[in-house]
Tab-separated table of N, CA and C in Angstrom:
chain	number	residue	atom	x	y	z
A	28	UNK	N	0.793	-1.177	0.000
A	28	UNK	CA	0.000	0.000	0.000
A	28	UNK	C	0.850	1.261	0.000
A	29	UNK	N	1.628	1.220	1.058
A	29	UNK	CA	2.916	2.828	1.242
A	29	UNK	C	3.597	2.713	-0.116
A	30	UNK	N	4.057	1.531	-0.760
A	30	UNK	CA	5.181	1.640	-1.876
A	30	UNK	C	4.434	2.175	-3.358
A	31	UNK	N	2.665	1.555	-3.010
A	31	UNK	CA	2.469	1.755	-4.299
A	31	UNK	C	2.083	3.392	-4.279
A	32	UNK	N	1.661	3.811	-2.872
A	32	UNK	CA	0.882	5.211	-2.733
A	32	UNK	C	2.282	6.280	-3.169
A	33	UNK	N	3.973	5.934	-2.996
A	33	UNK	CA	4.679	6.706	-3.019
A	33	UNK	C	5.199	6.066	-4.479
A	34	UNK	N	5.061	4.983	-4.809
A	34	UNK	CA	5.434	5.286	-6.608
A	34	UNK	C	4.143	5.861	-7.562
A	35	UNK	N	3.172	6.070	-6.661
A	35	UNK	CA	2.256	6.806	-7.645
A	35	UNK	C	2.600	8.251	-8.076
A	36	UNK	N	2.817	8.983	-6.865
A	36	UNK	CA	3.202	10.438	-6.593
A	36	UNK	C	4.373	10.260	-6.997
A	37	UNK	N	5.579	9.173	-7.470
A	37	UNK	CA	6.860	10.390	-7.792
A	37	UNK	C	6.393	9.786	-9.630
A	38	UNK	N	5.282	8.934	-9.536
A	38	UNK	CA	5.515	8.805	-11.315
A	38	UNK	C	5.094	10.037	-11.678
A	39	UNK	N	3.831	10.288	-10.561
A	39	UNK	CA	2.854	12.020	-11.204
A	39	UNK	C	3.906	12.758	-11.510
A	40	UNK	N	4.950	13.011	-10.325
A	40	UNK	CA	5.758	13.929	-11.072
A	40	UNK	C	6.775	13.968	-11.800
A	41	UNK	N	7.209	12.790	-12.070
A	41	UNK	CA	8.241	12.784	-13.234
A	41	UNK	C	7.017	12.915	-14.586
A	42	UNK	N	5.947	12.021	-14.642
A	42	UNK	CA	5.180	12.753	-15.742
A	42	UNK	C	5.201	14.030	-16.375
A	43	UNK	N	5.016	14.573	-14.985
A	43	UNK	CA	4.791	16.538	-15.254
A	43	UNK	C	5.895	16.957	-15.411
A	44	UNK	N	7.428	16.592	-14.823
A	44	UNK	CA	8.880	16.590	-15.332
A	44	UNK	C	8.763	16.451	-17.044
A	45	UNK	N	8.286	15.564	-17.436
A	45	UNK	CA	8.387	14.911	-18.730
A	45	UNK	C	10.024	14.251	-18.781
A	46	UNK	N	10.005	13.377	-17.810
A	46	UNK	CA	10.569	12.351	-17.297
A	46	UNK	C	11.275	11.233	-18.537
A	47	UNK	N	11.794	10.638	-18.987
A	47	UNK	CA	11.793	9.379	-19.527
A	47	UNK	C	11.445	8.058	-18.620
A	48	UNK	N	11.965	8.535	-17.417
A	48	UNK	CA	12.077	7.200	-16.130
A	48	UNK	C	10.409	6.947	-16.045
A	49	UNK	N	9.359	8.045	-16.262
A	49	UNK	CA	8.290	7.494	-15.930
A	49	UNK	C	7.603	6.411	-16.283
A	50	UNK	N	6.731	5.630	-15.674
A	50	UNK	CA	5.917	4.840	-16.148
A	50	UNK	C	4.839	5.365	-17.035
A	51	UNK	N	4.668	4.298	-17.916
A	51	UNK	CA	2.780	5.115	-18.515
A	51	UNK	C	1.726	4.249	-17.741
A	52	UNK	N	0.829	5.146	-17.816
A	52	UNK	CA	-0.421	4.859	-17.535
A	52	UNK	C	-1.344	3.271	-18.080
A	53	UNK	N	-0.300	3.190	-19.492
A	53	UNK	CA	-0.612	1.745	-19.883
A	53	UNK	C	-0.482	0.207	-19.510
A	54	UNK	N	1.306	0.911	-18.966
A	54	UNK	CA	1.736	-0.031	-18.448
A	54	UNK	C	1.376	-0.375	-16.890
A	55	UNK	N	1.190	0.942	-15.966
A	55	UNK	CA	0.439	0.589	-14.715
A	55	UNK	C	-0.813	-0.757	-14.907
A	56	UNK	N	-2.183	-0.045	-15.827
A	56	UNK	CA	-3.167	-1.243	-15.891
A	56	UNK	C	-3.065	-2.162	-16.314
A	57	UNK	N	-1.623	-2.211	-17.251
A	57	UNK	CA	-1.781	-3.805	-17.927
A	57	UNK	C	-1.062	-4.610	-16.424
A	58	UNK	N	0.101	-4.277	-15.450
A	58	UNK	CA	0.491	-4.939	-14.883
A	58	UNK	C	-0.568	-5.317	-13.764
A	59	UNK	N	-1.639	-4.435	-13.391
A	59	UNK	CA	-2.586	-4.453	-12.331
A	59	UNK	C	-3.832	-5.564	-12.724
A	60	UNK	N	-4.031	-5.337	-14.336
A	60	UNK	CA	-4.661	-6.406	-14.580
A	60	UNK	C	-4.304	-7.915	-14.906
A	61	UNK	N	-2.897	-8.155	-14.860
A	61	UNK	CA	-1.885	-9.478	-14.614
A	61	UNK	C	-2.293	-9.853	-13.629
A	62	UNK	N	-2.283	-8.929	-12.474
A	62	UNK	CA	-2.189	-9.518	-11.013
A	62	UNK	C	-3.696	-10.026	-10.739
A	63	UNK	N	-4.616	-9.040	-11.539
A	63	UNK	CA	-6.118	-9.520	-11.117
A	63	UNK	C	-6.389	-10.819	-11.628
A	64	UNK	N	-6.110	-10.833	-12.997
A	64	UNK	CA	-6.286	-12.030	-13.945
A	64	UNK	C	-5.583	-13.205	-13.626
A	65	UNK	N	-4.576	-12.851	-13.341
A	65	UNK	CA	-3.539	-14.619	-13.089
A	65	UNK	C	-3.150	-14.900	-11.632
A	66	UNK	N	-2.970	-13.528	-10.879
A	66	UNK	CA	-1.806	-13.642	-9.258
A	66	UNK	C	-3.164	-14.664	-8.537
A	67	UNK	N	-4.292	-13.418	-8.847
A	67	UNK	CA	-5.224	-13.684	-7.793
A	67	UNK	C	-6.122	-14.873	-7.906
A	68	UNK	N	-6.313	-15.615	-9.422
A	68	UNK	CA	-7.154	-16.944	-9.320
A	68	UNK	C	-6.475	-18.111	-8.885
A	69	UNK	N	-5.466	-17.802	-9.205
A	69	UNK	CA	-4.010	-18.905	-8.875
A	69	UNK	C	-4.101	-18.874	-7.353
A	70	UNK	N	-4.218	-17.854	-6.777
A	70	UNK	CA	-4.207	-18.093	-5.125
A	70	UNK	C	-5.602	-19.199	-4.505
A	71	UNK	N	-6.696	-18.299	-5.190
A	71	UNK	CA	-8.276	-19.180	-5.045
A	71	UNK	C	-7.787	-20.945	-5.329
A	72	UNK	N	-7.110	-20.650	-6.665
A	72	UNK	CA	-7.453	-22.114	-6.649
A	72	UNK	C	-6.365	-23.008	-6.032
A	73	UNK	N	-5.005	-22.559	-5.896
A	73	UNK	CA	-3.864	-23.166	-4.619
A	73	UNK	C	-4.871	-23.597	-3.352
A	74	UNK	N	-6.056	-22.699	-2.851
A	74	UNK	CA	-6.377	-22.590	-1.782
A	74	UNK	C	-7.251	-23.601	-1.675
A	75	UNK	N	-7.969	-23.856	-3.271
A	75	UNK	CA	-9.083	-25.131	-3.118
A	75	UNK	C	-8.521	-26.212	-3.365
A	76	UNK	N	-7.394	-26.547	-3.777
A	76	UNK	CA	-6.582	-27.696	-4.088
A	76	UNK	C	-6.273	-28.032	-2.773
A	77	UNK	N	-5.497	-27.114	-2.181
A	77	UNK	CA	-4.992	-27.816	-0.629
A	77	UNK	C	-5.883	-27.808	0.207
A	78	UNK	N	-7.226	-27.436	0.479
A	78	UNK	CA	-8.267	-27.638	1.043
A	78	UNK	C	-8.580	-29.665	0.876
A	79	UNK	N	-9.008	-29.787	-0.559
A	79	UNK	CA	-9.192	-30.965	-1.200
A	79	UNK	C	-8.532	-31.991	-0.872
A	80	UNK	N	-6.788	-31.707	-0.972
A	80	UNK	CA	-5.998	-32.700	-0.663
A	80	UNK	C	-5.762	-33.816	0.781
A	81	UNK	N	-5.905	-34.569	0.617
A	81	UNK	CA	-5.648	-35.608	1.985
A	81	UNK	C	-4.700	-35.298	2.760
A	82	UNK	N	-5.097	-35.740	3.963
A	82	UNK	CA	-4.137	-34.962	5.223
A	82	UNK	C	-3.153	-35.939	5.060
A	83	UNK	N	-2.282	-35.504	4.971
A	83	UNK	CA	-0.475	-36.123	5.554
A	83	UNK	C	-0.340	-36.876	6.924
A	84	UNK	N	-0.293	-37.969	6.597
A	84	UNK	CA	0.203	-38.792	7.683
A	84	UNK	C	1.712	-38.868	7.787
A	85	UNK	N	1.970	-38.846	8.933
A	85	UNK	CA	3.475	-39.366	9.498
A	85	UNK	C	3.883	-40.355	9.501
A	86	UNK	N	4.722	-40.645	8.776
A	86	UNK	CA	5.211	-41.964	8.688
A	86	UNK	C	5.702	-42.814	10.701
A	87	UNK	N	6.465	-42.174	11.212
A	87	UNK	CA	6.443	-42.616	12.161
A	87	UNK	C	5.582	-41.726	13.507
A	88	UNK	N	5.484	-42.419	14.539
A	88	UNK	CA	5.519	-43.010	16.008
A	88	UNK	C	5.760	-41.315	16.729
A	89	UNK	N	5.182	-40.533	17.495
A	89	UNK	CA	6.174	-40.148	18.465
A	89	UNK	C	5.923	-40.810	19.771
A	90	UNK	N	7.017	-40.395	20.639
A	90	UNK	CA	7.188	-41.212	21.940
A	90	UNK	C	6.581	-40.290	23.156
A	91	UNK	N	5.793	-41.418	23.987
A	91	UNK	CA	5.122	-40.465	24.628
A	91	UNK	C	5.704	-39.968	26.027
A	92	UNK	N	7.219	-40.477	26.085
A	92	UNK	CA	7.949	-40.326	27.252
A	92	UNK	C	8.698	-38.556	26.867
A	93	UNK	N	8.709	-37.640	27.476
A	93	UNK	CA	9.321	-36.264	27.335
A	93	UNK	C	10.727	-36.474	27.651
A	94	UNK	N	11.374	-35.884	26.668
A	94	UNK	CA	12.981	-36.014	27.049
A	94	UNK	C	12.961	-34.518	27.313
A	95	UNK	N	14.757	-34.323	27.904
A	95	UNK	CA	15.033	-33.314	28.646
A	95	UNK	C	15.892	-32.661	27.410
A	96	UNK	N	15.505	-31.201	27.194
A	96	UNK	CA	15.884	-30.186	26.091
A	96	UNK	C	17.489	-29.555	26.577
A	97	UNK	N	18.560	-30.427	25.823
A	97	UNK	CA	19.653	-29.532	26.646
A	97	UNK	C	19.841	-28.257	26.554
A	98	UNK	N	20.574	-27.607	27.638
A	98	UNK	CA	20.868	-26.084	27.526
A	98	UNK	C	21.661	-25.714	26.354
A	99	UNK	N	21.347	-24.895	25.481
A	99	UNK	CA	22.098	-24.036	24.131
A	99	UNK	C	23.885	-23.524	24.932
A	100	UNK	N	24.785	-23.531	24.407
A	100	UNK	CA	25.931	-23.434	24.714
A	100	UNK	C	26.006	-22.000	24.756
A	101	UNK	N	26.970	-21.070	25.569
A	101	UNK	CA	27.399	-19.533	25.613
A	101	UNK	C	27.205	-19.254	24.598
A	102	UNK	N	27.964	-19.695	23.104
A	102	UNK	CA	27.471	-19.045	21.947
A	102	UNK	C	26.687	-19.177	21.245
A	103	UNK	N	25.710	-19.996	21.787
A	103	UNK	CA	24.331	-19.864	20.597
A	103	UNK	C	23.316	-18.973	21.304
A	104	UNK	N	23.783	-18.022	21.983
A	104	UNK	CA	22.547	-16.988	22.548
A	104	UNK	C	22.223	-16.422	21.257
A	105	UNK	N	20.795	-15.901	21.380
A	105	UNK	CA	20.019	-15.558	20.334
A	105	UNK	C	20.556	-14.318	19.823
A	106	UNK	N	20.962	-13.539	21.280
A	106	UNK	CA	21.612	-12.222	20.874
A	106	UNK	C	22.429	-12.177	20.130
A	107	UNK	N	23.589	-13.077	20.614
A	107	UNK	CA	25.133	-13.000	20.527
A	107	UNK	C	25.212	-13.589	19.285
A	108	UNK	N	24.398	-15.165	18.042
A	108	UNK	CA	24.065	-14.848	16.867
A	108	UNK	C	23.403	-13.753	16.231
A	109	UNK	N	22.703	-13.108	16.532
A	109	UNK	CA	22.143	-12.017	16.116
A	109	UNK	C	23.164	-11.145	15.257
A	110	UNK	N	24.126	-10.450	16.769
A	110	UNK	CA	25.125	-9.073	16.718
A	110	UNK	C	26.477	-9.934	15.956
A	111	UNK	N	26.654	-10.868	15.517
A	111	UNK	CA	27.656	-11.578	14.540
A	111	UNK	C	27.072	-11.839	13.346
A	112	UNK	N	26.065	-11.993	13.217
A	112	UNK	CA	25.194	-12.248	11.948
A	112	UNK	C	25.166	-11.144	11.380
A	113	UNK	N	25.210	-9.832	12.139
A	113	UNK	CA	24.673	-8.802	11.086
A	113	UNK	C	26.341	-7.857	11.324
A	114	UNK	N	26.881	-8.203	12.132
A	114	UNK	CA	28.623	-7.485	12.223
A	114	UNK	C	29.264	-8.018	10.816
A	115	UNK	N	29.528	-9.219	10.210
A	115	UNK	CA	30.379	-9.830	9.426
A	115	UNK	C	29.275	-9.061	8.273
A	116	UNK	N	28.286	-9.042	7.606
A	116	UNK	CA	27.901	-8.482	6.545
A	116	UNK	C	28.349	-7.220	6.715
A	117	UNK	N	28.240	-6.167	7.415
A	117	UNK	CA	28.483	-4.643	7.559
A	117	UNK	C	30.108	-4.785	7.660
A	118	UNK	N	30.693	-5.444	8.270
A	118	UNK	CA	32.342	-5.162	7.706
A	118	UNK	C	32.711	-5.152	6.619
A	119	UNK	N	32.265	-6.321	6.175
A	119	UNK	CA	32.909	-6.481	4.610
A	119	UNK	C	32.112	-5.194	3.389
A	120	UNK	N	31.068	-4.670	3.892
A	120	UNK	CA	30.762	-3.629	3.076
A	120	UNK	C	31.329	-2.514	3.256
A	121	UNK	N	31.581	-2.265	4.320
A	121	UNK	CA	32.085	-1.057	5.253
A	121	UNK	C	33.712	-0.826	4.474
A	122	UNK	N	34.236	-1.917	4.490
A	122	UNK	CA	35.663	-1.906	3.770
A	122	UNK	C	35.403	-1.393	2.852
A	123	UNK	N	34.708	-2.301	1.944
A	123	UNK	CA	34.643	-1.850	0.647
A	123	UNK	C	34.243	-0.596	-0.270
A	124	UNK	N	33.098	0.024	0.857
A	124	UNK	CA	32.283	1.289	0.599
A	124	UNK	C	33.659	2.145	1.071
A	125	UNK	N	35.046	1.981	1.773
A	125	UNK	CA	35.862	2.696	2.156
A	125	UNK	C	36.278	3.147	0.735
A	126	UNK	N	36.727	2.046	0.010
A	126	UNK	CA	37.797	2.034	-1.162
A	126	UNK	C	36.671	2.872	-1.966
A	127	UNK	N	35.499	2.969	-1.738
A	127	UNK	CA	34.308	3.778	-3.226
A	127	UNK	C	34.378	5.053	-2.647
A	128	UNK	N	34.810	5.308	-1.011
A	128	UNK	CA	34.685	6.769	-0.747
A	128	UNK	C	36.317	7.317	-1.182
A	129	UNK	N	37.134	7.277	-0.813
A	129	UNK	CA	38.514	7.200	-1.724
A	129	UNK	C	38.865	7.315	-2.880
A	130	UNK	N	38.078	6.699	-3.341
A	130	UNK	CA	38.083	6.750	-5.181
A	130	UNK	C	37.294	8.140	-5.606
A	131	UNK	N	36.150	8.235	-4.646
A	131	UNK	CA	35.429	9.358	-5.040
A	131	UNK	C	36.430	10.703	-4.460
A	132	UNK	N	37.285	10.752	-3.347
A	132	UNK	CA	37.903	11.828	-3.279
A	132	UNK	C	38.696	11.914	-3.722
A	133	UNK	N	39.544	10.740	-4.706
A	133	UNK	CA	40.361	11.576	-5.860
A	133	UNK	C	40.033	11.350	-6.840
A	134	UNK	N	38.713	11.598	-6.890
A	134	UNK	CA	37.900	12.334	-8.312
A	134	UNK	C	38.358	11.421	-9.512
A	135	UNK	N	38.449	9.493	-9.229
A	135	UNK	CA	38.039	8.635	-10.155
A	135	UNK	C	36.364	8.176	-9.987
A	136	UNK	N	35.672	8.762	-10.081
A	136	UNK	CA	34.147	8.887	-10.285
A	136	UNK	C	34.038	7.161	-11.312
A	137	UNK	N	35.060	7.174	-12.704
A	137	UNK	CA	34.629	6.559	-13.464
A	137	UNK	C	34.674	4.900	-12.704
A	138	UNK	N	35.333	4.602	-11.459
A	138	UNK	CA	35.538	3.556	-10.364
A	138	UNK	C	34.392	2.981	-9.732
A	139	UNK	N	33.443	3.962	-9.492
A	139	UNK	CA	32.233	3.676	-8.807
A	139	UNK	C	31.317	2.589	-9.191
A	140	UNK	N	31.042	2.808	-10.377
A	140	UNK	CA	29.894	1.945	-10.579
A	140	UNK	C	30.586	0.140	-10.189
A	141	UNK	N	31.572	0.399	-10.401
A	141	UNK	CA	32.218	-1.054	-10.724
A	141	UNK	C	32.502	-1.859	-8.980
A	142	UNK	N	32.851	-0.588	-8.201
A	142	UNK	CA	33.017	-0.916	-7.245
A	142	UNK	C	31.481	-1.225	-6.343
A	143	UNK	N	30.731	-0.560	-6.341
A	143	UNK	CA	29.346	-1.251	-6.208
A	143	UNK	C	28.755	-2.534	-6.573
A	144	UNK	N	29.120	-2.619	-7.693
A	144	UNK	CA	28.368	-3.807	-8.368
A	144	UNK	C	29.070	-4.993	-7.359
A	145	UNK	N	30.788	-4.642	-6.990
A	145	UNK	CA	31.537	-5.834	-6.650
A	145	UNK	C	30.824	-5.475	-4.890
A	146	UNK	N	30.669	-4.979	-4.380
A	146	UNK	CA	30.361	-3.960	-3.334
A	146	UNK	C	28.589	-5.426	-2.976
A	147	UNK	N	28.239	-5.223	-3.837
A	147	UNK	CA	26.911	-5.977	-4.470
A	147	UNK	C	27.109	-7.105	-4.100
A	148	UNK	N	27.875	-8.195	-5.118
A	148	UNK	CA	28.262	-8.998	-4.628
A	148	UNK	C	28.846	-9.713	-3.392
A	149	UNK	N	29.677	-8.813	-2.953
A	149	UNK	CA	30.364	-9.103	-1.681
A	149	UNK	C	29.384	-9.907	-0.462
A	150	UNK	N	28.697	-8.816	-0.751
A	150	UNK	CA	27.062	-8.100	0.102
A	150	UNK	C	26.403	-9.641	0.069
A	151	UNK	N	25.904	-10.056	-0.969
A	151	UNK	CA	24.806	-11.335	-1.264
A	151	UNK	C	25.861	-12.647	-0.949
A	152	UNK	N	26.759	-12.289	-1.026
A	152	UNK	CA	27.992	-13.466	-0.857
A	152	UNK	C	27.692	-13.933	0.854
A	153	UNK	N	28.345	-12.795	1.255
A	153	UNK	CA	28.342	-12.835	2.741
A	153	UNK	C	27.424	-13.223	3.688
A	154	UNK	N	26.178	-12.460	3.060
A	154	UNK	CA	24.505	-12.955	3.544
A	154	UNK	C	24.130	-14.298	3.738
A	155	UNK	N	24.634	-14.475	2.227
A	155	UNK	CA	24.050	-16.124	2.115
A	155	UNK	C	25.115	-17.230	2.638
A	156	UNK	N	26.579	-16.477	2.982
A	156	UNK	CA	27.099	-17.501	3.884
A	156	UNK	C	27.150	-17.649	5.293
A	157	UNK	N	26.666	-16.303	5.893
A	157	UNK	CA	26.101	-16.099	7.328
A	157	UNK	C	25.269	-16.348	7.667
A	158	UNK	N	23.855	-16.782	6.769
A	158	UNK	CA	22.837	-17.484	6.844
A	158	UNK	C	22.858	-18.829	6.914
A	159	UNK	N	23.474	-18.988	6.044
A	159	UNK	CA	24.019	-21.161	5.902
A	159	UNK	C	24.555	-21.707	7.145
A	160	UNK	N	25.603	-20.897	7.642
A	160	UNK	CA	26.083	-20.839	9.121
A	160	UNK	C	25.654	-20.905	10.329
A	161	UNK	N	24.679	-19.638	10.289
A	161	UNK	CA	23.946	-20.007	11.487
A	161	UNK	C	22.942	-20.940	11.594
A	162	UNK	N	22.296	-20.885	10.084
A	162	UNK	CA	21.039	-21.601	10.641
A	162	UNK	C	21.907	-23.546	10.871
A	163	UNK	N	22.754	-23.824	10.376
A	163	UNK	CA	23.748	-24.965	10.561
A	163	UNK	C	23.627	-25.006	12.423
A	164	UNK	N	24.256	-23.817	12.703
A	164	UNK	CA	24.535	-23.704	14.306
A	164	UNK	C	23.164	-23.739	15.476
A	165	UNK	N	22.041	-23.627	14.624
A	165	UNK	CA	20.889	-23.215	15.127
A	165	UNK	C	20.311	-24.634	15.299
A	166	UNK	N	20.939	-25.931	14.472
A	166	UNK	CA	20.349	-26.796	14.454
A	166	UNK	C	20.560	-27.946	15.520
């Protein structure tokens, strides 16, 4: 609702800019009527299919004796993954956004884009190996 209410208002005004970046008006309803026509029957009918479908049995047994949940070790506090999970992504950008501020103060501008893109990468690299990690450690 907020994203579409604030790309409405900056298309209005790149319109009235006479913009190239703007959207048309054509392309708004054709994508709105995609979503009516295909997003939304596809959901109805996902919804009557798995309604329909037979309940899943478990292949096995559980036991009706309660075992005892051991205690999580010093470092698997929720926190303490947390503030490492999100420290190792922000370093390695932090470096890197160093070398794009540097480049920009001696006015190699033409450096930037390239260093972002790798900047980019780094970024999705790191994520998805700090994710693999913990949730490994979580298990």
């Amino acid at each position: 609702g907020v994203f579409v209410i604030m790309f409405s208002c900056l298309n209005v005004f790149l319109s009235i800019a006479g913009a190239a970046t703007a959207v048309s008006f054509l392309t708004i309803v054709v994508l709105f009527l995609l979503w009516v026509c295909v997003s939304a029957p596809l959901v109805f009918v996902g919804a009557f299919l798995g309604l329909k479908a037979p309940v899943i049995e478990v292949p096995t047994k559980t036991n009706q004796i309660a075992r005892i949940v051991p205690e999580n070790p010093w470092h698997m506090n929720p926190m303490l993954t947390m503030l490492m999970g999100g420290i190792l992504p922000f370093g390695s950008v932090c470096i890197e956004l160093a070398f794009i501020m540097s480049a920009l103060w001696l006015h190699q501008i033409y450096y930037v884009m390239g260093f972002l893109l790798a900047v980019l990468a780094i970024l999705a690299a790191t994520c998805a190996q700090v994710s693999i990690v913990l949730c490994y450690l979580q298990l």
